[in-house]
Short mmCIF file of C-alpha atoms in Angstrom, two decimals:
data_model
loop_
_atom_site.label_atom_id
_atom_site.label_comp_id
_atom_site.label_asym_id
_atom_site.label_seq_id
_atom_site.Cartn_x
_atom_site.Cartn_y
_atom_site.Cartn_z
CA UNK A 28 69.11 24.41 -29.67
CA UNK A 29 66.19 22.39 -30.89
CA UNK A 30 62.65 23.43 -29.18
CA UNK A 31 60.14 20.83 -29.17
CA UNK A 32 56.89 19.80 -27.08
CA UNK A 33 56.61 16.40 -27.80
CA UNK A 34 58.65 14.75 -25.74
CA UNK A 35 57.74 12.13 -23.11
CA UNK A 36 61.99 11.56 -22.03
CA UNK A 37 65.20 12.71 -22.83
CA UNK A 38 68.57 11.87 -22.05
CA UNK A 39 71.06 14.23 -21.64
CA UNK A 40 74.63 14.08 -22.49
CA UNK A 41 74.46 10.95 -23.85
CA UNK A 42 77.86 9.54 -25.99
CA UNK A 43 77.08 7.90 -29.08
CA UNK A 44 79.83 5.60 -30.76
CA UNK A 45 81.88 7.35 -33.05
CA UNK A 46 80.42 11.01 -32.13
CA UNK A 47 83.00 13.42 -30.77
CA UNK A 48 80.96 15.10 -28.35
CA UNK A 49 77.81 13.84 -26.15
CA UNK A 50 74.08 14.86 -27.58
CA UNK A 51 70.61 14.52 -26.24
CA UNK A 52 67.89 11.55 -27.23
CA UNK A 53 64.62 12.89 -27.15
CA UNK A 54 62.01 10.01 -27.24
CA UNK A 55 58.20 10.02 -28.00
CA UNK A 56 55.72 7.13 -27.22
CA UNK A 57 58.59 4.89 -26.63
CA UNK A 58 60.94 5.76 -29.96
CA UNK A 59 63.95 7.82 -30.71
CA UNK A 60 62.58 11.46 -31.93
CA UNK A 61 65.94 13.46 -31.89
CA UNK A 62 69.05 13.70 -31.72
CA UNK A 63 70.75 16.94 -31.34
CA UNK A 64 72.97 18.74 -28.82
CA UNK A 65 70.81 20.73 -26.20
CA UNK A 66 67.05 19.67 -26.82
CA UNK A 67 64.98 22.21 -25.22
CA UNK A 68 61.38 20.61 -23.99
CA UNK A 69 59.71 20.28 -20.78
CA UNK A 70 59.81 16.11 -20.25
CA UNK A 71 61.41 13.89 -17.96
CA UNK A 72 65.29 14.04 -18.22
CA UNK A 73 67.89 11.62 -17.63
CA UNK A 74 71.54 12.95 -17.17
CA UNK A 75 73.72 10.18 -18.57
CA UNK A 76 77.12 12.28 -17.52
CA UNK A 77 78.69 11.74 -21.13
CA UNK A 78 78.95 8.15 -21.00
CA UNK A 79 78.60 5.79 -23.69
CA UNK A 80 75.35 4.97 -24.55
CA UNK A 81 74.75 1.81 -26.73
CA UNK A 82 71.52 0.36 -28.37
CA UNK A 83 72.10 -2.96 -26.08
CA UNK A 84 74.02 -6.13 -26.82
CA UNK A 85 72.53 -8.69 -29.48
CA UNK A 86 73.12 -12.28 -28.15
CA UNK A 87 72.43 -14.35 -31.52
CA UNK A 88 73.17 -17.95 -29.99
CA UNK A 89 72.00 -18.77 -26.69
CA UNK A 90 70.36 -21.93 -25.10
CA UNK A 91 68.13 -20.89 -22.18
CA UNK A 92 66.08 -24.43 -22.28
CA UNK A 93 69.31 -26.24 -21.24
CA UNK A 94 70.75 -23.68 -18.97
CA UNK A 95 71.97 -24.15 -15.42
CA UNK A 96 72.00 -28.17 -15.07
CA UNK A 97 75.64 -28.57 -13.65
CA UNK A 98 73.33 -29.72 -10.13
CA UNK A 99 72.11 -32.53 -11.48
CA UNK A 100 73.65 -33.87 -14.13
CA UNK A 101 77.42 -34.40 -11.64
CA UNK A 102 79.57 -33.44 -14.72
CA UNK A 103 83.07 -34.30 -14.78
CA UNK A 104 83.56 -34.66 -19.11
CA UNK A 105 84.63 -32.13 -21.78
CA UNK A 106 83.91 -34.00 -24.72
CA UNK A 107 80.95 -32.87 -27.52
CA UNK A 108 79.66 -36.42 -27.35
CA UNK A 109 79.36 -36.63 -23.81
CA UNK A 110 77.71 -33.47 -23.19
CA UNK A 111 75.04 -33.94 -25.88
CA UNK A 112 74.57 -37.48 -24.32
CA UNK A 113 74.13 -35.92 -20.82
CA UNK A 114 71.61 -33.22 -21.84
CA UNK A 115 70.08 -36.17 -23.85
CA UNK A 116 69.29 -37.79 -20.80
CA UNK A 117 68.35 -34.78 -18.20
CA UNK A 118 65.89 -33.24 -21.00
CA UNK A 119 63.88 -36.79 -21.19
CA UNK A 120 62.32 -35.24 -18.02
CA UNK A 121 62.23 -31.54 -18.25
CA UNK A 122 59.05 -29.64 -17.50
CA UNK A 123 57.82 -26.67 -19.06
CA UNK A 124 58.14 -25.00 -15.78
CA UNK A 125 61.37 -26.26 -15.12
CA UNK A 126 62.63 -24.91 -18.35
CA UNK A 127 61.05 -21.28 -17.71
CA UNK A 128 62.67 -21.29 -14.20
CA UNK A 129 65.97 -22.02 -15.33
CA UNK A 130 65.71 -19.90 -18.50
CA UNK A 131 64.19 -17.02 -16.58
CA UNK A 132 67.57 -16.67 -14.39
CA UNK A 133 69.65 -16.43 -17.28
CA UNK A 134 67.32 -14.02 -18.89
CA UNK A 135 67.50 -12.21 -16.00
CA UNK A 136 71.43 -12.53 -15.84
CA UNK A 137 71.19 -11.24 -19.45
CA UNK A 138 68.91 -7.97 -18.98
CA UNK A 139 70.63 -6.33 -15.99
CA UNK A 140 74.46 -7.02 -18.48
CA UNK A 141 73.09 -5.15 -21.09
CA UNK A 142 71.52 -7.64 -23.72
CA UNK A 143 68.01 -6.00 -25.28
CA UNK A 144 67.90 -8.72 -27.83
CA UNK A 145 68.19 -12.73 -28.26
CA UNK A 146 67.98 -15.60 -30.09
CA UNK A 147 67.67 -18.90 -28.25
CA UNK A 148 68.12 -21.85 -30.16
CA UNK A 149 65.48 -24.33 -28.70
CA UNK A 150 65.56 -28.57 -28.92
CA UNK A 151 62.90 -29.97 -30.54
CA UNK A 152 62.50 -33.91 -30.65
CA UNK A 153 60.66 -36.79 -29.43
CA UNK A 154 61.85 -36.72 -26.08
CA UNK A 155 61.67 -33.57 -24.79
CA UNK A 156 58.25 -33.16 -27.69
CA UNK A 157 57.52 -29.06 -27.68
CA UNK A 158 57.99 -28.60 -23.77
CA UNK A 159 60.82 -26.62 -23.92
CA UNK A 160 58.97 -24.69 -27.11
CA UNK A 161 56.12 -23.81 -24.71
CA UNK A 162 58.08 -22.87 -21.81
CA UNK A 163 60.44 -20.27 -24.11
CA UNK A 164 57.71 -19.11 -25.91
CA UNK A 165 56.36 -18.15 -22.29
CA UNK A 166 59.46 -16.42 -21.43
CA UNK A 167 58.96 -14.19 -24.74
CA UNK A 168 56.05 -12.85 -23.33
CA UNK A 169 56.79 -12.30 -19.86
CA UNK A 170 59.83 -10.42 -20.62
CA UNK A 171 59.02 -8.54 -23.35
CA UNK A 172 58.97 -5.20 -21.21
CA UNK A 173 62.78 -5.86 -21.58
CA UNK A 174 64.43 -8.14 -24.40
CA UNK A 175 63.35 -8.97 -27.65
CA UNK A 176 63.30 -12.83 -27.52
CA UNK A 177 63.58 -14.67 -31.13
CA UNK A 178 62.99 -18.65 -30.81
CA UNK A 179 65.05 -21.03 -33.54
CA UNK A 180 63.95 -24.59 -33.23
CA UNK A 181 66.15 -27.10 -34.17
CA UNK A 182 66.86 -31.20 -33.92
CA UNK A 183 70.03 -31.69 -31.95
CA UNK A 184 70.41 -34.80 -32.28
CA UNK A 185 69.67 -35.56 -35.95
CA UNK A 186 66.43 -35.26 -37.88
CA UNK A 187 66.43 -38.19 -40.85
CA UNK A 188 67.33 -40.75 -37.84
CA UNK A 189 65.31 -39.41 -35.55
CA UNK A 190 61.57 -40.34 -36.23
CA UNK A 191 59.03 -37.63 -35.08
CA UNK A 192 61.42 -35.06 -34.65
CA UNK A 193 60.55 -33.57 -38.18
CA UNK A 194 56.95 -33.44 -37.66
CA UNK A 195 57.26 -31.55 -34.30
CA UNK A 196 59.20 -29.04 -35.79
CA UNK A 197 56.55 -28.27 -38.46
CA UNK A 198 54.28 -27.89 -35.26
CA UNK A 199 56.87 -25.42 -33.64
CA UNK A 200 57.34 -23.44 -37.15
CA UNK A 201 53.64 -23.35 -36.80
CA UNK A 202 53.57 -22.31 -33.74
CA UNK A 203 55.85 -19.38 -33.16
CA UNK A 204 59.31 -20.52 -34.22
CA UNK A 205 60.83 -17.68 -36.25
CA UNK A 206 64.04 -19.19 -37.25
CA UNK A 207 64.99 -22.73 -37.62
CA UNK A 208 68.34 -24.65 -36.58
CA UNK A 209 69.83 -27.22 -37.89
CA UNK A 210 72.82 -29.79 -36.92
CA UNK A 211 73.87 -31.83 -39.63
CA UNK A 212 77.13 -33.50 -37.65
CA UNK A 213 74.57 -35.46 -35.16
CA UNK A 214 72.79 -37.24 -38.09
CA UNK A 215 73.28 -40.21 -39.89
CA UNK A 216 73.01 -38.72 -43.20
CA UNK A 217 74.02 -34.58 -42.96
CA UNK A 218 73.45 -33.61 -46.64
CA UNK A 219 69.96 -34.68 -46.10
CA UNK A 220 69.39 -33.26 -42.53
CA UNK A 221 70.51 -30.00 -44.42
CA UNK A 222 68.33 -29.95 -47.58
CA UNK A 223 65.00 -30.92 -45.22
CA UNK A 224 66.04 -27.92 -43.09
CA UNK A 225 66.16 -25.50 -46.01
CA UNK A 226 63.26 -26.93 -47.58
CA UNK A 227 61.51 -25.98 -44.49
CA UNK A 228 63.10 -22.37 -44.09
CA UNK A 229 61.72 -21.66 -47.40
CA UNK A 230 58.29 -23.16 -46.52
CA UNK A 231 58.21 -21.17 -43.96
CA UNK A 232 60.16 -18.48 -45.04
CA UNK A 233 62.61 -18.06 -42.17
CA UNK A 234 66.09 -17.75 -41.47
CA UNK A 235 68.74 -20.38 -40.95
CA UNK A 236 70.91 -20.49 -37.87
CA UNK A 237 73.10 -23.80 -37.86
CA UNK A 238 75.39 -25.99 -35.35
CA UNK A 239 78.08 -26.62 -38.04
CA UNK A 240 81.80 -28.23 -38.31
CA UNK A 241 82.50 -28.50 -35.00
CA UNK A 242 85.37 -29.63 -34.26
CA UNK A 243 89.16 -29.15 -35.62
CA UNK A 244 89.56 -31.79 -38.23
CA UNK A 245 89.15 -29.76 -41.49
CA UNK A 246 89.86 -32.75 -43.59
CA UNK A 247 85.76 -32.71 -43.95
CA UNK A 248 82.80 -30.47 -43.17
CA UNK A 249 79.84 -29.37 -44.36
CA UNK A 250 80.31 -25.52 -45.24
CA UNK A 251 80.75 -26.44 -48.89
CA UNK A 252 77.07 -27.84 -49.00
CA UNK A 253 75.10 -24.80 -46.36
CA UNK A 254 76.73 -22.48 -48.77
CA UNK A 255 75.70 -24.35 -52.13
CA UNK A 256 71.88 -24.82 -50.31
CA UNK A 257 72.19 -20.98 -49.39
CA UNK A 258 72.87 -19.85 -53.07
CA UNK A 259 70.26 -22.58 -54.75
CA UNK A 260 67.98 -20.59 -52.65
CA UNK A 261 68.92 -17.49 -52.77
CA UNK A 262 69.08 -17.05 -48.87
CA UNK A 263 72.19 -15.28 -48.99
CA UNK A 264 71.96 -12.99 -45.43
CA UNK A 265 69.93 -15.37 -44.29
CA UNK A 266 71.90 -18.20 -42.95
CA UNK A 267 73.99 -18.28 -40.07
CA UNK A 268 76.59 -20.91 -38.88
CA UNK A 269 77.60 -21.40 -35.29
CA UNK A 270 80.70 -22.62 -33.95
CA UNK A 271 82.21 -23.14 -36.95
CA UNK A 272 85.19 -24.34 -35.27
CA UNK A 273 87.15 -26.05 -38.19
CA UNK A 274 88.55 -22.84 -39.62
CA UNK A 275 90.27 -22.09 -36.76
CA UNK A 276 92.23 -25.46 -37.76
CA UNK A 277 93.03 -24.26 -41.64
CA UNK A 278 96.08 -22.74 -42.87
CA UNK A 279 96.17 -19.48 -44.25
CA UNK A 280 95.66 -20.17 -47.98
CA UNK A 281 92.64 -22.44 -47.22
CA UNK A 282 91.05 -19.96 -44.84
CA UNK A 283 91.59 -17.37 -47.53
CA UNK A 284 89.55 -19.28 -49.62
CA UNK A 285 87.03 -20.33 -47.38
CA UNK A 286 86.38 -16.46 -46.04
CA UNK A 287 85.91 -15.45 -50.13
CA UNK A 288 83.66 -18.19 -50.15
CA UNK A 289 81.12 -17.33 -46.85
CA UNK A 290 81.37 -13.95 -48.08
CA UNK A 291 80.08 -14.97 -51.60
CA UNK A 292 77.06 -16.90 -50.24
CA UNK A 293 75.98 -14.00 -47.71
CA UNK A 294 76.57 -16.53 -44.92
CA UNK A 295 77.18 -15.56 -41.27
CA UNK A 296 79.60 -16.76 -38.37
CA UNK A 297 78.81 -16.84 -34.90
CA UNK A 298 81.79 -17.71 -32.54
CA UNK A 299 80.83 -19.07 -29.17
CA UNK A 300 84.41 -18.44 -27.22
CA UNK A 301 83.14 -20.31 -23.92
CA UNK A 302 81.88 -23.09 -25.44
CA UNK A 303 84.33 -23.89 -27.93
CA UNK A 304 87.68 -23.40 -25.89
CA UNK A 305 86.10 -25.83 -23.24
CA UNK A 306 85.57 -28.40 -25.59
CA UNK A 307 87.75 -27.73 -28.38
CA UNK A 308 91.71 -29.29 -28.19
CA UNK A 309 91.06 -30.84 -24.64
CA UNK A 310 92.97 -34.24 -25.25
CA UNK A 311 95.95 -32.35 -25.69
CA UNK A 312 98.20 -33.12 -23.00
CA UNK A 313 100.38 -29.80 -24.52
CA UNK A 314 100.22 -26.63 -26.83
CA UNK A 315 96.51 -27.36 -26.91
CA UNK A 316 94.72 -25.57 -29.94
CA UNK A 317 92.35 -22.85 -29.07
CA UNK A 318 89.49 -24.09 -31.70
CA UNK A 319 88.29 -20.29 -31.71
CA UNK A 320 87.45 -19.00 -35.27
CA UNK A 321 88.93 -15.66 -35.68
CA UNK A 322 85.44 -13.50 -36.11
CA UNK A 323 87.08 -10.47 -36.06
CA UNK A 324 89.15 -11.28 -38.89
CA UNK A 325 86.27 -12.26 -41.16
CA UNK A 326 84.14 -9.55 -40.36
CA UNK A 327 86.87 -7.25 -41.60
CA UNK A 328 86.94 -9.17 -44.81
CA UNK A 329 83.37 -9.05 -45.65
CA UNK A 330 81.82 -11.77 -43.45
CA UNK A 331 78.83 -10.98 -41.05
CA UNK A 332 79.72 -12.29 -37.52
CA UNK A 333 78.38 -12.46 -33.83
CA UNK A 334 80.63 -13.28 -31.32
CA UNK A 335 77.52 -14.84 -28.33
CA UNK A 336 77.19 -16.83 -25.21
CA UNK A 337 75.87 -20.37 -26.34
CA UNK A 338 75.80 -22.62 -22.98
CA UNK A 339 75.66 -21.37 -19.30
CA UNK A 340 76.35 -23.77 -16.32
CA UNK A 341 75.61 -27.10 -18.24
CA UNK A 342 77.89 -29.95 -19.43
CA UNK A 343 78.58 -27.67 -22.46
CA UNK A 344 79.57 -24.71 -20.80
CA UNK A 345 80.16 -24.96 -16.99
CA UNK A 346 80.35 -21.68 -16.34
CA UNK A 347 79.02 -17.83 -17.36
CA UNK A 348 76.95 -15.31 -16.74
CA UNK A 349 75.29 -14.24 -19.83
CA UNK A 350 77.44 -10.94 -20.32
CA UNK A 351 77.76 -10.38 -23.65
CA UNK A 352 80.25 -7.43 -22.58
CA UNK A 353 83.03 -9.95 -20.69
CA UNK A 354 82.07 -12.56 -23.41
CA UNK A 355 83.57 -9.99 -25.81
CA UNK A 356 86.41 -9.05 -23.98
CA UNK A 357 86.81 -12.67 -23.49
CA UNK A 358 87.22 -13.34 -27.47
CA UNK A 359 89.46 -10.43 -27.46
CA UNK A 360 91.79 -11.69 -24.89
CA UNK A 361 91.82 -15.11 -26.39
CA UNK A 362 91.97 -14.43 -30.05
CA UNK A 363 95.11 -12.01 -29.99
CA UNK A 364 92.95 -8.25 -30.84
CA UNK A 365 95.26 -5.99 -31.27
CA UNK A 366 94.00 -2.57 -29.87
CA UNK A 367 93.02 -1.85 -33.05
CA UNK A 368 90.12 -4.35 -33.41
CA UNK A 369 88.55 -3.39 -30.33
CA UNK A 370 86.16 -1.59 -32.11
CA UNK A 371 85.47 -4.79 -34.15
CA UNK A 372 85.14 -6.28 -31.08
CA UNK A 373 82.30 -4.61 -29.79
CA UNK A 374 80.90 -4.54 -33.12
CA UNK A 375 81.17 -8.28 -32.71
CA UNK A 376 78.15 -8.51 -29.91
CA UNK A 377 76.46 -5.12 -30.93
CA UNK A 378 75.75 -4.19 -34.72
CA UNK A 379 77.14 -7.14 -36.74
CA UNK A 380 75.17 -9.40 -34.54
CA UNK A 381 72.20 -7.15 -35.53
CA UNK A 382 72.62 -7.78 -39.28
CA UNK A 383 72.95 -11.25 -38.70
CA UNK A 384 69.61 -11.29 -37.26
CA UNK A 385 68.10 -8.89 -40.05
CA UNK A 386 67.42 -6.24 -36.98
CA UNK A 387 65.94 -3.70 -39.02
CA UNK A 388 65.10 -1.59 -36.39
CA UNK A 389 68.44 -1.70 -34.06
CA UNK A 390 70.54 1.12 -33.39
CA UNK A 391 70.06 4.45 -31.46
CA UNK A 392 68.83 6.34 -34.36
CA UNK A 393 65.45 8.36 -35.39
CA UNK A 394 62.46 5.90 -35.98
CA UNK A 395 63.79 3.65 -33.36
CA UNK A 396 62.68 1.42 -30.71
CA UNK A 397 64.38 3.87 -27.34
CA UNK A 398 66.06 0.67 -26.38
CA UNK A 399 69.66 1.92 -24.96
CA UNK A 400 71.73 0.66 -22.50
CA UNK A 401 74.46 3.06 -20.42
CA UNK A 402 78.25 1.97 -20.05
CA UNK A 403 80.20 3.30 -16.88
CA UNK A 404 82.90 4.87 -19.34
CA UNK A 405 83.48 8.23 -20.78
CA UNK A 406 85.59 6.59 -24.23
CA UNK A 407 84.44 4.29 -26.58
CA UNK A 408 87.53 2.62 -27.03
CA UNK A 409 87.65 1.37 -23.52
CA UNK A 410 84.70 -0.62 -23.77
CA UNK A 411 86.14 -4.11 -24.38
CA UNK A 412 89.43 -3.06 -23.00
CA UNK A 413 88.25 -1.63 -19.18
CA UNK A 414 84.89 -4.13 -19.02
CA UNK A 415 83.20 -0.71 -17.58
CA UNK A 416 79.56 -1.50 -15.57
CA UNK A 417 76.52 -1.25 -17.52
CA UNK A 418 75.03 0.89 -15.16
CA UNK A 419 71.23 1.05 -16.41
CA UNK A 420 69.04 0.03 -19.54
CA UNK A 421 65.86 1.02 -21.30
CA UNK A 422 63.53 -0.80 -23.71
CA UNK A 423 61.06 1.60 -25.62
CA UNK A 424 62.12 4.17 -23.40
CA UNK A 425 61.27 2.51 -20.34
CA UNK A 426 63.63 1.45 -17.32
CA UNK A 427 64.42 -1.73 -17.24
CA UNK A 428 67.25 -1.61 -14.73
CA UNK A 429 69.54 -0.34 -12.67
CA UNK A 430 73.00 -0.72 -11.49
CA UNK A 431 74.81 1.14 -8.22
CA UNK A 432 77.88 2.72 -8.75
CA UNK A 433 80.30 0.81 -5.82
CA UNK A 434 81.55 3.14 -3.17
CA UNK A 435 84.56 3.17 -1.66
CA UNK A 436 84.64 3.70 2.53
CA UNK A 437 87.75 5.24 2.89
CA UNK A 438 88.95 5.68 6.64
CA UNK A 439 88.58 9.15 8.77
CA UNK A 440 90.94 11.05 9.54
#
């Protein structure tokens, strides 16, 4: 037993992954102090029963500006086209408090599931100009008490075709933007949408996080050229790819290859299950394709990955709830994980996600941020099998929420 007087909280019988018996987290001025069975000190306590305690999901691809729009936009389409077209035409007239309302209620969503940190890619062009910019960069302050929010700016719908849109996102970089998007397959001329974008990450000097290959014609893409920018540059770990769908559409010996070859550069893969199983293979009439990279798979052979939520309730995505817990069961369910990679699987939306974002302070460990989240479960290996509650969070040692255990009203005697 451990004696100390410094403590300002400390939760008791908390399970950490991988530990075979629960410990206490003593936390000072808002980090992790200790870790150690039986800390004796007189502070607030928190009995967390021997559940699982985790340092809170990592969502690394999210769009809050362009979340929950399925009430005005009367969609009816799956295709990629269409729904960039439709959001096209909605955002022309978003306000900046239009886009904090909206974003606030998936934020919100977010929080009381677990997620303690985000990135949320944000549009940035001539017709939406830096609304969207100012209303995120709002939401990063006003819920700072519980997520870290990290804003990437990107052009959706080109950059060298779309006048204006290049200068504006100078302004954002300038202005807060601490990554920068990119998505090559909307412009006229992608090698060049790509080198502009990494000649501004290095200006800068932030990370990449790109819309890539999406869709499930791997006759083509553009992985060969992020990866040759990414190693010209020497950004290996710091470029992500999102959707990525096309290499759920190669056969084995070219995936083999193309695995070696993300693994080489230091580039990352985020899968975005909703997104891309609603619009991936839908004019199949049968034995659709799934168009879900196997994340799992590459992360076992070297590959950072993030399995995250993209879209919620838009012509994208017309459906979620920003749990990054059912999102992972979700993947697991879909993509054939075998018991075995369950672990991976919660990796998926936990640590890996973590390293993709260069989180250098994540994890329940001394130093820390207290940022820890509580799972209804006394096994870690039920955790994207059961899809236990997440029953309450805290950021910097601070509650952040809450969630009551459902009783059952069984009848008298």
């Amino acid at each position: 037993m451990t004696t100390q007087s410094a403590f300002d909280l400390i939760f008791r019988n908390a399970l950490l992954r991988g530990a075979a018996a629960p410990v206490d987290i003593g936390v000072t001025a808002g980090r992790v102090a200790a870790i150690e069975p039986r800390l004796a000190c007189e502070a607030v306590e928190i009995d967390v029963g021997g559940n699982l305690a985790l340092p809170g999901f990592v969502d690394t691809h999210i769009h809050l500006d362009k979340a929950c729009l399925l009430d005005r936009c009367r969609h009816n389409h799956g295709s990629l086209p269409e729904a960039i077209r439709a959001v096209a035409a909605m955002k022309r007239d978003f306000t900046v408090e239009d886009v904090y309302a909206r974003g606030a209620k998936v934020l919100e969503r977010a929080i009381v599931h677990g997620t303690t940190r985000m990135r949320t890619h944000v549009e940035i062009d001539p017709r939406v100009a830096l609304r969207s910019f100012e209303a995120v960069k709002a939401l990063k302050r006003d819920y700072a008490w519980a997520i870290d929010l990290s804003l990437c700016v990107f052009p959706q719908e080109g950059l060298t075709n779309d006048p204006g849109a290049e200068e504006l996102l100078i302004q954002a970089l300038r202005d807060g933007g601490e990554t920068i998007g990119g998505c090559p397959y909307t412009d006229t001329d992608p090698n060049a949408h790509l080198e502009r974008i990494f000649d501004l990450a290095q200006e800068f000097d932030v990370d990449v996080d790109l819309h890539l290959d999406f869709d499930l014609d791997p006759s083509w893409w553009h992985l060969d050229e992020v990866c040759r920018q990414t190693e010209r540059r020497n950004y290996q770990g710091r470029v992500a790819i999102g959707h990525a769908t096309k290499l759920s559409a190669l056969p084995p010996d070219r995936m083999k290859a193309a695995t070696a070859q993300l693994a080489k550069a230091g580039v990352a893969v985020t899968v975005l299950p909703a997104t891309d199983l609603y619009l991936m293979g839908r004019e199949a009439t049968y034995n659709a394709p799934r168009g879900l990279t196997l994340a799992h798979k590459l992360a076992d052979n070297g590959v950072v990955c993030s399995v995250a939520t993209n879209n919620v309730l838009n012509p994208f995505t017309p459906f979620g709830d920003a749990s990054l817990l059912r999102m992972a069961n979700f993947y697991a369910n879909v993509a054939h994980a075998s018991v075995r990679d369950f672990d991976t699987c919660l990796d998926l939306v936990t640590e890996l996600p973590a390293r993709l974002m260069n989180l250098g302070d994540y994890g329940i460990r001394v130093g820390n941020p207290a940022d820890l989240i509580v799972l209804d479960t006394q096994d870690s290996s039920s955790a994207i099998a059961e899809l236990p509650d997440v029953v309450m969070g805290f950021k910097n040692g601070r509650q952040t929420f809450e969630r009551q255990r459902p009783a059952l009203f069984r009848p008298g005697p």
